[in-house]
XYZ file of C-alpha atoms in Angstrom:
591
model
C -38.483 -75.057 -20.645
C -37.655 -75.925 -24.217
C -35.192 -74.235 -26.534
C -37.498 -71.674 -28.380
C -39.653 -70.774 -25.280
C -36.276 -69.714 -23.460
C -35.047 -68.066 -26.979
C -38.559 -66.047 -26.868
C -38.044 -65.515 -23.147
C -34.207 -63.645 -23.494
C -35.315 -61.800 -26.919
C -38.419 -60.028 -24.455
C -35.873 -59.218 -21.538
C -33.650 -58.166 -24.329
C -36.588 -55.678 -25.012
C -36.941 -54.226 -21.899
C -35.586 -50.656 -21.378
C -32.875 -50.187 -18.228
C -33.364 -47.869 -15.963
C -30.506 -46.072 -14.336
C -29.791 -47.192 -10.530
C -28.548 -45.039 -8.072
C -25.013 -45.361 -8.943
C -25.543 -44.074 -12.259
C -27.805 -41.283 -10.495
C -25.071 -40.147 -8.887
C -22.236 -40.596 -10.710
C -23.586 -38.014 -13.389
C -23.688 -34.975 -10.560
C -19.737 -33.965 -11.108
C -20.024 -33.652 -14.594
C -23.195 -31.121 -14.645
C -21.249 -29.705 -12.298
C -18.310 -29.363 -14.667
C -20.667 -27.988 -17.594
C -22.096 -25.393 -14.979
C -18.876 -24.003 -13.493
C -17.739 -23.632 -17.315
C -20.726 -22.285 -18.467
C -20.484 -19.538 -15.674
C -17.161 -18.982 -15.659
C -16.941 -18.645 -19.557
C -19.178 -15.712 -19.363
C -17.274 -13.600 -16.553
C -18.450 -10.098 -17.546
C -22.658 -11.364 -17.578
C -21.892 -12.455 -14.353
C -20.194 -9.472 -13.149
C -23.291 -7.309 -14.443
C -25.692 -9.663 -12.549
C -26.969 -10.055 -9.041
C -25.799 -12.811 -6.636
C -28.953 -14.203 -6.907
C -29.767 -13.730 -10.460
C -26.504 -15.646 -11.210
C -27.387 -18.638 -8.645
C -30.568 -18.903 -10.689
C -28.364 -19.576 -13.882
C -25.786 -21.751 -12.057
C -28.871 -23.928 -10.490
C -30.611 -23.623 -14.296
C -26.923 -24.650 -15.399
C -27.150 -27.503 -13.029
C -30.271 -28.885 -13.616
C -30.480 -28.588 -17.515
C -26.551 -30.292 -17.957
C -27.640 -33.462 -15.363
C -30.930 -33.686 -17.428
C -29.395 -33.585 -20.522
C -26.655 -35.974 -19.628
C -29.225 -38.218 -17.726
C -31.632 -38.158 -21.531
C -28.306 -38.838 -23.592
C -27.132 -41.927 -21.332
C -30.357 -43.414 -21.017
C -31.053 -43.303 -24.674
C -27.125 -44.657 -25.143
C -27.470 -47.326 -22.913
C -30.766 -48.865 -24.396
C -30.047 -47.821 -27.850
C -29.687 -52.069 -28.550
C -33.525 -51.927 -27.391
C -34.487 -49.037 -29.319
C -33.283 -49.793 -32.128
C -34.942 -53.872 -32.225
C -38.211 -51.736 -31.460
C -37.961 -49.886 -33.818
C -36.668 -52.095 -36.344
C -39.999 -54.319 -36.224
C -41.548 -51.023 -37.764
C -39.287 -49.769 -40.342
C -37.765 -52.002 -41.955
C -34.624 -50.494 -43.210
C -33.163 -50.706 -39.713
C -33.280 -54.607 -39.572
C -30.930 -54.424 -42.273
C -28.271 -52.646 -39.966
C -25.427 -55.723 -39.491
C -24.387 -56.268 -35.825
C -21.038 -54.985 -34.903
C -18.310 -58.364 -34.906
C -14.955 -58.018 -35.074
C -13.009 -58.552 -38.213
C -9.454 -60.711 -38.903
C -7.373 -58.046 -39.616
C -4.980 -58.297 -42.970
C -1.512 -56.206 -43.585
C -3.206 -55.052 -46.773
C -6.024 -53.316 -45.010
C -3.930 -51.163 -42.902
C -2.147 -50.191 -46.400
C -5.195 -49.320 -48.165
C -5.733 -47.113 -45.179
C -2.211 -45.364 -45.271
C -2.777 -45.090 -48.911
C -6.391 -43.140 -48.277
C -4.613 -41.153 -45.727
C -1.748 -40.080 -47.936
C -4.414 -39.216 -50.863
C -6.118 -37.134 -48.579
C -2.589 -35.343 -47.639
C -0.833 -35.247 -50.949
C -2.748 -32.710 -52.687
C -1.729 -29.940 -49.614
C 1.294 -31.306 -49.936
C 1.552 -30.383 -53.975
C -0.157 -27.585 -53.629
C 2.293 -25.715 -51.346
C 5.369 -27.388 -52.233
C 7.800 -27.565 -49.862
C 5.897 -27.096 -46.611
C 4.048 -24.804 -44.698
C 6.903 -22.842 -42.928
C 6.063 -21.047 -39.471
C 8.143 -18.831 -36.811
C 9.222 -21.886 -34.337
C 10.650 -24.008 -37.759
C 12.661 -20.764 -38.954
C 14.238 -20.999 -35.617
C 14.775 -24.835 -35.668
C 16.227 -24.655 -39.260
C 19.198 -22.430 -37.758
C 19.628 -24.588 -35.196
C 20.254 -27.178 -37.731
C 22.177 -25.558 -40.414
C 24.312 -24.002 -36.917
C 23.499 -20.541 -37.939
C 21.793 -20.192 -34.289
C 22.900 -21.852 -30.740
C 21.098 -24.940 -29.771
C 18.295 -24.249 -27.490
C 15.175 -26.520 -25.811
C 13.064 -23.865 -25.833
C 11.694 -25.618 -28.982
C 12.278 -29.348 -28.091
C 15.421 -30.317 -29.329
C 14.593 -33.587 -29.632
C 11.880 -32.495 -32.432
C 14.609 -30.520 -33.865
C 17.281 -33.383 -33.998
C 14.898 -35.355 -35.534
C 14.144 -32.220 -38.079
C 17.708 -31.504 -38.826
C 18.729 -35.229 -39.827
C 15.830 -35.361 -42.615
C 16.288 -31.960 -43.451
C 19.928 -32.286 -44.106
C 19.133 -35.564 -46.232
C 16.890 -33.527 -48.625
C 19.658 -30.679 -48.709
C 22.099 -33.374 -49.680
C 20.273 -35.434 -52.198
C 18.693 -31.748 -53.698
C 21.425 -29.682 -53.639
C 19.037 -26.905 -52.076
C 16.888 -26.074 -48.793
C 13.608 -26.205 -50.579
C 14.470 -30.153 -50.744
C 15.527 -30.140 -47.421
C 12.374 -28.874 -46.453
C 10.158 -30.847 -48.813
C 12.081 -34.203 -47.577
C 11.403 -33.306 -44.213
C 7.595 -32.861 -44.978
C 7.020 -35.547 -47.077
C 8.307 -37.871 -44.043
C 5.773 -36.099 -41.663
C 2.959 -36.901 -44.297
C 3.678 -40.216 -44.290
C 4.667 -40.839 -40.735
C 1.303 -39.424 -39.692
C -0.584 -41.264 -42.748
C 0.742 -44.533 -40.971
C -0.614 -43.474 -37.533
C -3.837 -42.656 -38.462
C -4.163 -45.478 -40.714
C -3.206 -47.441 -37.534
C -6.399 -46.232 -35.811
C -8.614 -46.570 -38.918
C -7.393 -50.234 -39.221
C -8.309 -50.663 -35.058
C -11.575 -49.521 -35.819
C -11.844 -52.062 -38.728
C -11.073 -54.821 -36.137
C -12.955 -54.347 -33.554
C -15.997 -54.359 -35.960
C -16.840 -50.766 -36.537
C -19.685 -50.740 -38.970
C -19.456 -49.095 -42.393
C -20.535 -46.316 -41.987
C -18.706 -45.239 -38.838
C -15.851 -46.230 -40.637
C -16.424 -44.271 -43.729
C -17.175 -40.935 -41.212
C -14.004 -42.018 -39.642
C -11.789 -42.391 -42.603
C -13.311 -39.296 -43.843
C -11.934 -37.284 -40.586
C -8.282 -38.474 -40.906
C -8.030 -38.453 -44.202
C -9.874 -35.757 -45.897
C -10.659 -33.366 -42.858
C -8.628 -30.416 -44.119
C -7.402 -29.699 -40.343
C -5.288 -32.557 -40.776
C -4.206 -32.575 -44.118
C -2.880 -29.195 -43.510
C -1.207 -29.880 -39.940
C 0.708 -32.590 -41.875
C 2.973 -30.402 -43.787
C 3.180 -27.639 -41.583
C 7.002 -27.644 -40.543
C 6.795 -28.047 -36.484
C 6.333 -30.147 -33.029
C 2.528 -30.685 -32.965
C 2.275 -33.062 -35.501
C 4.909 -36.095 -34.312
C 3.701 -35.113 -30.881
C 0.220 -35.368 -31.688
C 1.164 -39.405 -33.151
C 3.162 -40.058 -30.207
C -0.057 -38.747 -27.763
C -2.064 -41.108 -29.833
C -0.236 -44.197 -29.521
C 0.262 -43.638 -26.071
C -3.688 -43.150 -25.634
C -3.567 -46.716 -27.239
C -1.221 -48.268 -25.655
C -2.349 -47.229 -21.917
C -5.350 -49.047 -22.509
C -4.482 -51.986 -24.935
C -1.269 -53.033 -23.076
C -1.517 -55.266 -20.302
C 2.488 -55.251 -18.978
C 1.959 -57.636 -15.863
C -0.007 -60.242 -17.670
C 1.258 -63.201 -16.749
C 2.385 -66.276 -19.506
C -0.728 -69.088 -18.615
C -3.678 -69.229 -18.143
C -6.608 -66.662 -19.427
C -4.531 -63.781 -18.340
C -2.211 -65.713 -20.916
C -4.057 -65.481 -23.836
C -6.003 -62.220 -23.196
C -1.652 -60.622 -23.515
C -1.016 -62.208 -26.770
C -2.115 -59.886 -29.729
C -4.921 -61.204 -32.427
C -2.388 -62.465 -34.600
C -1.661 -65.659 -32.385
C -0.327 -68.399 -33.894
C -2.358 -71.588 -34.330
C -2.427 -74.649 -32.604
C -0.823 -76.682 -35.295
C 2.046 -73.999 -34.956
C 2.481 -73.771 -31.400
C 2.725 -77.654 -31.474
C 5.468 -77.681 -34.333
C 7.784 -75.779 -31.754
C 7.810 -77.900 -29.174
C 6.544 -77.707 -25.456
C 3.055 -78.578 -26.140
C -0.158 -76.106 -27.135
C 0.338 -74.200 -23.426
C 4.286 -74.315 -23.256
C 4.555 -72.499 -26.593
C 2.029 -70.513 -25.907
C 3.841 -69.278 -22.564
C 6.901 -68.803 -24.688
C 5.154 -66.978 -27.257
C 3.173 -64.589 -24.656
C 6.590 -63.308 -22.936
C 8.185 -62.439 -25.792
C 4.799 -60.744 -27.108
C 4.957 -59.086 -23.334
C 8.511 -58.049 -23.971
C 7.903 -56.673 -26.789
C 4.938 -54.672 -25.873
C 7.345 -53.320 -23.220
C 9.831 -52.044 -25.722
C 7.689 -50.478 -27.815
C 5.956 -48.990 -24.487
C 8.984 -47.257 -23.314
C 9.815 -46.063 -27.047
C 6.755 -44.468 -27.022
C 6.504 -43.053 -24.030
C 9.595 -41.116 -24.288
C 8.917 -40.087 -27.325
C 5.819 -38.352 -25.510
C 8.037 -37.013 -23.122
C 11.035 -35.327 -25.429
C 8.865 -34.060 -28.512
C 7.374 -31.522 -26.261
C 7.758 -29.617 -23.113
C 4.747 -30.570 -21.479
C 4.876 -34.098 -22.698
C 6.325 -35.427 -19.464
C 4.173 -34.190 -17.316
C 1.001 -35.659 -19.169
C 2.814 -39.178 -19.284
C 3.904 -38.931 -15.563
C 0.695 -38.105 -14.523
C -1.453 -41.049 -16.638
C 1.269 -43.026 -15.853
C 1.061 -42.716 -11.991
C -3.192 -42.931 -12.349
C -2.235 -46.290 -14.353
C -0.237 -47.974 -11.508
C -2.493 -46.646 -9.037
C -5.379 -48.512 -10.959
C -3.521 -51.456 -11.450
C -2.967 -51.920 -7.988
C -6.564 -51.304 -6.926
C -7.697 -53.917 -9.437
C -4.892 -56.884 -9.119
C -4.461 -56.128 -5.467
C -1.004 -56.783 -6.152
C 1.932 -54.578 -7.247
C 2.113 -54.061 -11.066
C 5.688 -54.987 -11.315
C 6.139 -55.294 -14.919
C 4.573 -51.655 -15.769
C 6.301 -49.867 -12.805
C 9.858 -50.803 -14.506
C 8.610 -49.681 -17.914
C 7.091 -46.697 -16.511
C 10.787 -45.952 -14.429
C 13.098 -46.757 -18.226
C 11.227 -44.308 -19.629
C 11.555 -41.617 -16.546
C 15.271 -42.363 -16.299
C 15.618 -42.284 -20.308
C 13.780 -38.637 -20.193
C 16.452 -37.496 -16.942
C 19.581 -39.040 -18.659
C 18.288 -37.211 -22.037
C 17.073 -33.797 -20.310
C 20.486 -33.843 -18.263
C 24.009 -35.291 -19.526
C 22.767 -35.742 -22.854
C 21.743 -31.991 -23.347
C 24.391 -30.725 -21.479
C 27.076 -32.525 -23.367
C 25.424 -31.638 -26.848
C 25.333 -27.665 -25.188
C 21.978 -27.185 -25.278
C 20.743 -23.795 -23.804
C 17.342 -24.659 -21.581
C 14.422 -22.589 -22.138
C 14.811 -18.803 -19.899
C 12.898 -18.943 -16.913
C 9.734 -17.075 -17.827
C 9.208 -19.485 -20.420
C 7.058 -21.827 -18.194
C 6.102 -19.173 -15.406
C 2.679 -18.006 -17.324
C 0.036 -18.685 -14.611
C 2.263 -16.828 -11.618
C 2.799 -13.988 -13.356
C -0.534 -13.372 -15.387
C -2.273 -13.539 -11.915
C 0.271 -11.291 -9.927
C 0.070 -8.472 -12.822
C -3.629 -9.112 -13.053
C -3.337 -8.672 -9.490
C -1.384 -5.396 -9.222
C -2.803 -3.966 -12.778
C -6.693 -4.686 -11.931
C -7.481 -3.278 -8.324
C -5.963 -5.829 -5.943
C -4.343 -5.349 -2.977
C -0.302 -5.500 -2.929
C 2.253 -3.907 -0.546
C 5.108 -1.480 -0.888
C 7.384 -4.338 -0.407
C 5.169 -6.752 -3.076
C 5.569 -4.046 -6.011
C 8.787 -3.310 -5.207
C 9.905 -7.059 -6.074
C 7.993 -6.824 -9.662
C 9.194 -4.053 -10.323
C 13.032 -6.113 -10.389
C 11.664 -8.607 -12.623
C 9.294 -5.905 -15.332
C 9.206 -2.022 -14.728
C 5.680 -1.942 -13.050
C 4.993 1.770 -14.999
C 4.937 0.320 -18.025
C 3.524 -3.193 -17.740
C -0.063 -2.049 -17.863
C 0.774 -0.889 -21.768
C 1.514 -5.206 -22.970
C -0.812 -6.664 -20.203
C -3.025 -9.209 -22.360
C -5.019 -11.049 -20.406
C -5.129 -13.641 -22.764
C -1.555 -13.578 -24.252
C 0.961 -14.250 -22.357
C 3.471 -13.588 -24.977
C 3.653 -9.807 -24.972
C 4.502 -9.673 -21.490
C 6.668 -12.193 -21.782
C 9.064 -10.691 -24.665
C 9.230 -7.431 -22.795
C 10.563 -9.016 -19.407
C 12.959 -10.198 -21.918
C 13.319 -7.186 -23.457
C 13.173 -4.712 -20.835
C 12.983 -6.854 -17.334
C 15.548 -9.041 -15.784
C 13.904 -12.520 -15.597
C 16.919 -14.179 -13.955
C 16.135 -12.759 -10.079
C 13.289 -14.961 -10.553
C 15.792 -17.422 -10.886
C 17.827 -16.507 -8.291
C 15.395 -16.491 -5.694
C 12.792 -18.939 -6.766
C 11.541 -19.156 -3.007
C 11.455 -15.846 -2.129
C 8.708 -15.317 -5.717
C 6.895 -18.712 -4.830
C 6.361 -16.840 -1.568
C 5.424 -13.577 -3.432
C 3.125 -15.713 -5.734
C 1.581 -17.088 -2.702
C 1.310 -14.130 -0.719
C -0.835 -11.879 -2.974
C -3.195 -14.863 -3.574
C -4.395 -15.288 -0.666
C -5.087 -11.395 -0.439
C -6.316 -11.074 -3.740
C -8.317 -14.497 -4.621
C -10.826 -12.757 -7.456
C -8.043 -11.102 -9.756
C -6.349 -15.091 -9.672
C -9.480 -16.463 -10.622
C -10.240 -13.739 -13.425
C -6.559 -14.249 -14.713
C -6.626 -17.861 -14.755
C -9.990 -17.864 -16.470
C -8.909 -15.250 -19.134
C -5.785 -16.991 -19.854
C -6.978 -20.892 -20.695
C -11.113 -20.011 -21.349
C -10.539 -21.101 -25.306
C -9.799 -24.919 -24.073
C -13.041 -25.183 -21.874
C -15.347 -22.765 -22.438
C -18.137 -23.225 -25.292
C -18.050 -20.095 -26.149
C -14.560 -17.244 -26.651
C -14.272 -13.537 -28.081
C -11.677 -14.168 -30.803
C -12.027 -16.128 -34.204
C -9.823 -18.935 -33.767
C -6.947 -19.528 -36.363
C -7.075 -23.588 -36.980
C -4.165 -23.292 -39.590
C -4.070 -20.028 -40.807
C -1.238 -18.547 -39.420
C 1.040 -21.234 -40.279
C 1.666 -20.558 -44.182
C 5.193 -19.489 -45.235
C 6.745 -16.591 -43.143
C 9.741 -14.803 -44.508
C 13.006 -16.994 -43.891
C 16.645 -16.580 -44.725
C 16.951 -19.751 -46.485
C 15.351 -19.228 -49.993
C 12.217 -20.947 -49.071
C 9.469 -20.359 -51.141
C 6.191 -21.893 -52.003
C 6.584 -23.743 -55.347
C 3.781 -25.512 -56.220
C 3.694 -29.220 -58.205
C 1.110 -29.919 -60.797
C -1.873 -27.436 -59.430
C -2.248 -24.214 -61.158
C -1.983 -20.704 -60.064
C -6.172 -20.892 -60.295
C -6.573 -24.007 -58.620
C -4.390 -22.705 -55.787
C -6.542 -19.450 -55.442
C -9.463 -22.281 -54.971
C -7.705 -23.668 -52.512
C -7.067 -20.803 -50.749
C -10.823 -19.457 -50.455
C -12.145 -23.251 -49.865
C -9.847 -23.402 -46.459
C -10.615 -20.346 -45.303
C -14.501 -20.928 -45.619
C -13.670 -24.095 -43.824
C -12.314 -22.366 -41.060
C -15.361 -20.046 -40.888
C -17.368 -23.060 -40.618
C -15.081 -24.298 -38.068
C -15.412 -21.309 -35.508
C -19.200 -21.290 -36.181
C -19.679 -24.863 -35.178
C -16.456 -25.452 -33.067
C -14.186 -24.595 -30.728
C -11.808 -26.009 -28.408
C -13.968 -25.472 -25.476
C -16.324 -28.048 -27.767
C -13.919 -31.073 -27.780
C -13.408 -30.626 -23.982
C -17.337 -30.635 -23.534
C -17.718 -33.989 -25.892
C -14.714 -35.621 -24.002
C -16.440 -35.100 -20.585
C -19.617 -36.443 -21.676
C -18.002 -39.288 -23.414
C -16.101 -40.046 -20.099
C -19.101 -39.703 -18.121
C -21.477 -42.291 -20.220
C -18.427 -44.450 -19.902
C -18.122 -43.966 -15.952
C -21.978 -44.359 -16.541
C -21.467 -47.745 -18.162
C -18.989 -48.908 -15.639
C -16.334 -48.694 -17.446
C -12.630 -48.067 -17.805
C -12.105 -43.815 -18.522
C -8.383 -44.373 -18.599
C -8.066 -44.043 -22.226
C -9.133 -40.235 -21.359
C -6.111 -39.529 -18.740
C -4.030 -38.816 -21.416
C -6.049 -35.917 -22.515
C -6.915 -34.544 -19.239
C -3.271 -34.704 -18.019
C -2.984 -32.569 -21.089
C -5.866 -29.913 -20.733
C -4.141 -29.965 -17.456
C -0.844 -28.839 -18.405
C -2.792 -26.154 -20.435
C -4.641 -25.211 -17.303
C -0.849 -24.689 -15.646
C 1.347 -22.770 -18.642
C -0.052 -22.178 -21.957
C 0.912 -18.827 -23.812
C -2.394 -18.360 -25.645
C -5.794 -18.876 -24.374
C -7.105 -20.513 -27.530
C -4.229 -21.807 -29.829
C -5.861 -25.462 -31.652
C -2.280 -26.713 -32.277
C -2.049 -26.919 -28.317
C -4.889 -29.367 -28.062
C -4.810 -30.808 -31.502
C -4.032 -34.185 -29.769
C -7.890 -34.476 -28.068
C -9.222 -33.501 -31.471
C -7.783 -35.845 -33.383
C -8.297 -39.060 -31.223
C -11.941 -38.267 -31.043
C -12.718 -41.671 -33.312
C -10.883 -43.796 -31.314
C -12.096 -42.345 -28.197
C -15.991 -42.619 -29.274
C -15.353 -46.109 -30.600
C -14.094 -46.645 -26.892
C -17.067 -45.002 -24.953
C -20.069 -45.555 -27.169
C -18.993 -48.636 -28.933
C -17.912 -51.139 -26.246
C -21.627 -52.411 -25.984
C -21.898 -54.075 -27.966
C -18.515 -55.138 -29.267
């Protein structure tokens, strides 16, 4: 066959459209599944007004309408290379579209990208000079100036980290406005860098224009984020330190080994060239073995710095790193048949770094933990749900609430979906600490009235996390509303730079129509619906959904203890990695 009859012969199989097999059949059923159970449990009281078989007909509609719809979407996805030659040989236009190569990556790049980021930020920044000062930073800020005892209810990490730049804008300033404002303008930066780190991925692995221009347009001029940046608090170094990790758990191969292809798929793009490698001796693969281990050991480093940063800047940070990081050696293992020695070490400094830290460290610094109903939200939303909403308890059952919250007057701060009235009257009123005391004997308790009472558990669980996975939620959601400047016994007030008192006013009414727009074509619920389908066309593809255990280690956590059942800040982290994690899922095709 000659040259341009077998050219001919791949461009027409290159044509033809692939069907799914039965893998791909298949592997699509859990995640209608998924989209059913939240569509039905998101809409408790229309179920509770239907019939049992009236609501089986919308679970099988459910059913049937997500798998279609995912089955459409992944067949289109998969052959979009196809559709897209067909249809170029008709319009035109669409021959022009460039395929997607990777690009050499410069050090100026990724600056032009911090400097689009901090352009984006700076004008928030300005225009509510020094910060945007919330509740939880108030709190910090005493911590730091020692007008309040040092607690980890608020990570005290975060707050270390708070009251050294803090202090270096009182110093240099002379007042706590510049303490605040140096503090901020770090955070804008740091977070600039970090998201110009993901812009300038996506420029290397080939991203075309215009995916690049929609994704420099989220980071950097998305208000969400521009505001987040200089609101004094956790979420945002948090939120950088989820995002590297994201990158890092699928970009970082610890156990590759110093020769061979394994070799050179370790060492970063940047590898020097031959003429280099030969200069230092040891011949183009001895160098290059030198070269890859101290690449690998400094991946490692910056692994472990990383991952305990994830771990210290907030309270459920270690549980969403030992979770992907357990998934990740089980995977490893599966795949190499062979024990991932390198990441297991990595994955035990930073465990051991986090224990040392959590323990000695905090106790010789006299750090007060958080009180014990701090993290008990699930247990005791669905024993008062429970006791308040028909279930069945015993004498005995009540009697041991009623040591911990005075069961008369619990019904009056019940919230189904905030857990933080109850929670400040058991501090107020209750006695939190014989839950501490006898941490068996209320596991028990817990236990005990669940298996009695399975429906009120399942209403309170649903009523207390809905906002993170269900499309739709009863309350307008506050993206960055609340956040502003609260009332603080520091002096701190908003002095704006260069904007006038007019231009702020526009400010003001142009964020809060954003956030209108937000909650009419949004929600929290949303991003957890786009990440499953995104991981299953990936698991569709055949491919790798680890880059998503972060983020479902995290809904997770959510799932276990949050306060609120729809707070943004709490999943800001899957929200903003939504680029990188398309580019990942949708983009691998043809890169």
């Amino acid at each position: 066959m000659s040259r341009e009859s077998r050219e001919v012969h791949t461009v027409s199989e290159n044509k033809i459209i692939k069907m799914p097999n039965k893998r791909q059949f298949l592997i699509l059923i859990p995640f209608a599944l998924f989209y059913t159970m939240a569509a039905m449990f998101g809409a408790l009281e229309k179920v509770a007004s239907l019939s049992i078989l009236q609501n089986l007909g919308r679970a099988l509609l459910w059913m049937f309408g997500s798998y279609g719809v995912l089955l459409g979407m992944c067949l289109i996805l998969s052959n979009r290379v196809e559709i897209v030659s067909e249809a170029a040989s008709k319009i035109p236009l669409l021959s022009r579209i460039s395929e997607k190569k990777g690009r050499q990556g410069k050090w100026y790049v990724y600056l032009l990208f911090t400097a689009v980021c901090l352009l984006g930020y700076l004008p928030y920044y300005l225009m509510y000079y020094p910060t945007w000062l919330n509740n939880d930073a108030v709190w910090q800020i005493e911590q730091a100036l020692g007008w309040a005892a040092a607690s980890n209810h608020h990570p005290y990490f975060h707050t270390l980290i708070l009251k050294g730049l803090f202090m270096v804008g009182y110093r240099f300033s002379g007042s706590y406005i510049g303490g605040a404002a140096f503090y901020t303008f770090v955070q804008v930066l740091v977070m600039a860098m970090v998201f110009a780190f993901f812009l300038y991925q996506l420029y290397k692995r080939g991203t075309r224009l215009l995916w690049l221009v929609l994704a420099v347009a989220f980071y950097a001029f998305l208000p969400i984020n521009g505001l987040l940046t200089i609101c004094m608090g956790k979420d945002e170094f948090f939120t950088a330190a989820l995002l590297l990790f994201m990158w890092m758990t699928v970009e970082y191969d610890l156990d590759a080994e110093g020769t061979g292809d394994e070799a050179r798929q370790s060492v970063d793009e940047d590898t020097p060239s031959d003429a280099a490698l030969y200069k230092h001796g040891g011949g183009r693969w001895g160098a290059y073995s030198g070269y890859t281990k101290r690449i690998s050991l400094a991946r490692a480093i910056r692994y472990v710095v990383i991952g305990f940063l994830l771990c210290v800047l907030r309270s459920n940070g270690v549980f969403i790193y030992a979770g992907t990081a357990l998934i990740l050696l089980i995977v490893k293992i599966v795949q190499k048949q062979h024990f991932p020695r390198r990441t297991f070490l990595c994955v035990a400094a930073v465990l051991l770094c986090y224990l040392i830290y959590h323990g000695p460290v905090l106790k010789a610094l006299q750090v007060e933990p958080p009180d014990t109903i701090e993290g008990l939200t699930m247990p005791t939303q669905h024993i008062l749900c429970a006791y308040l909403k028909g279930g069945e308890l015993t004498e005995e059952e009540v009697a041991m609430i009623d040591r911990v919250v005075p069961v008369e007057e619990v019904g009056d701060y019940y919230n189904p979906w905030l857990f933080d009235i109850v929670k400040n009257f058991i501090r107020s009123d209750g006695d939190q600490q014989v839950i501490a005391d006898n941490k068996w004997e209320y596991f028990k308790l817990w236990f005990r009235v669940g298996l009695r009472n399975p429906l009120q558990y399942v209403v309170a669980q649903v009523r207390q996390t809905a906002g993170y996975w269900a499309y739709d939620v009863k309350d307008y959601e506050y993206v960055y509303g609340e956040y502003y400047m609260v009332d603080n016994p520091f002096g701190i007030t908003t002095q704006r730079k260069l904007f006038t008192y007019e231009a702020e006013l526009g400010m003001h009414d142009f964020l809060i129509g954003f956030q209108d727009l937000y909650n009419k074509v949004w929600s929290l619920g949303l991003s957890t619906w786009l990440m499953v389908f995104a991981m299953a066309y990936t698991l569709y593809q055949r491919s790798s959904i680890m880059i998503y255990v972060p983020f479902i280690m995290l809904l997770a956590t959510l799932m276990l203890a949050t306060p609120v059942y729809n707070e943004f800040r709490y999943a800001y982290g899957l929200f903003a990695a939504f680029p990188v994690l398309f580019s990942y899922s949708f983009g691998n095709q043809e890169s």
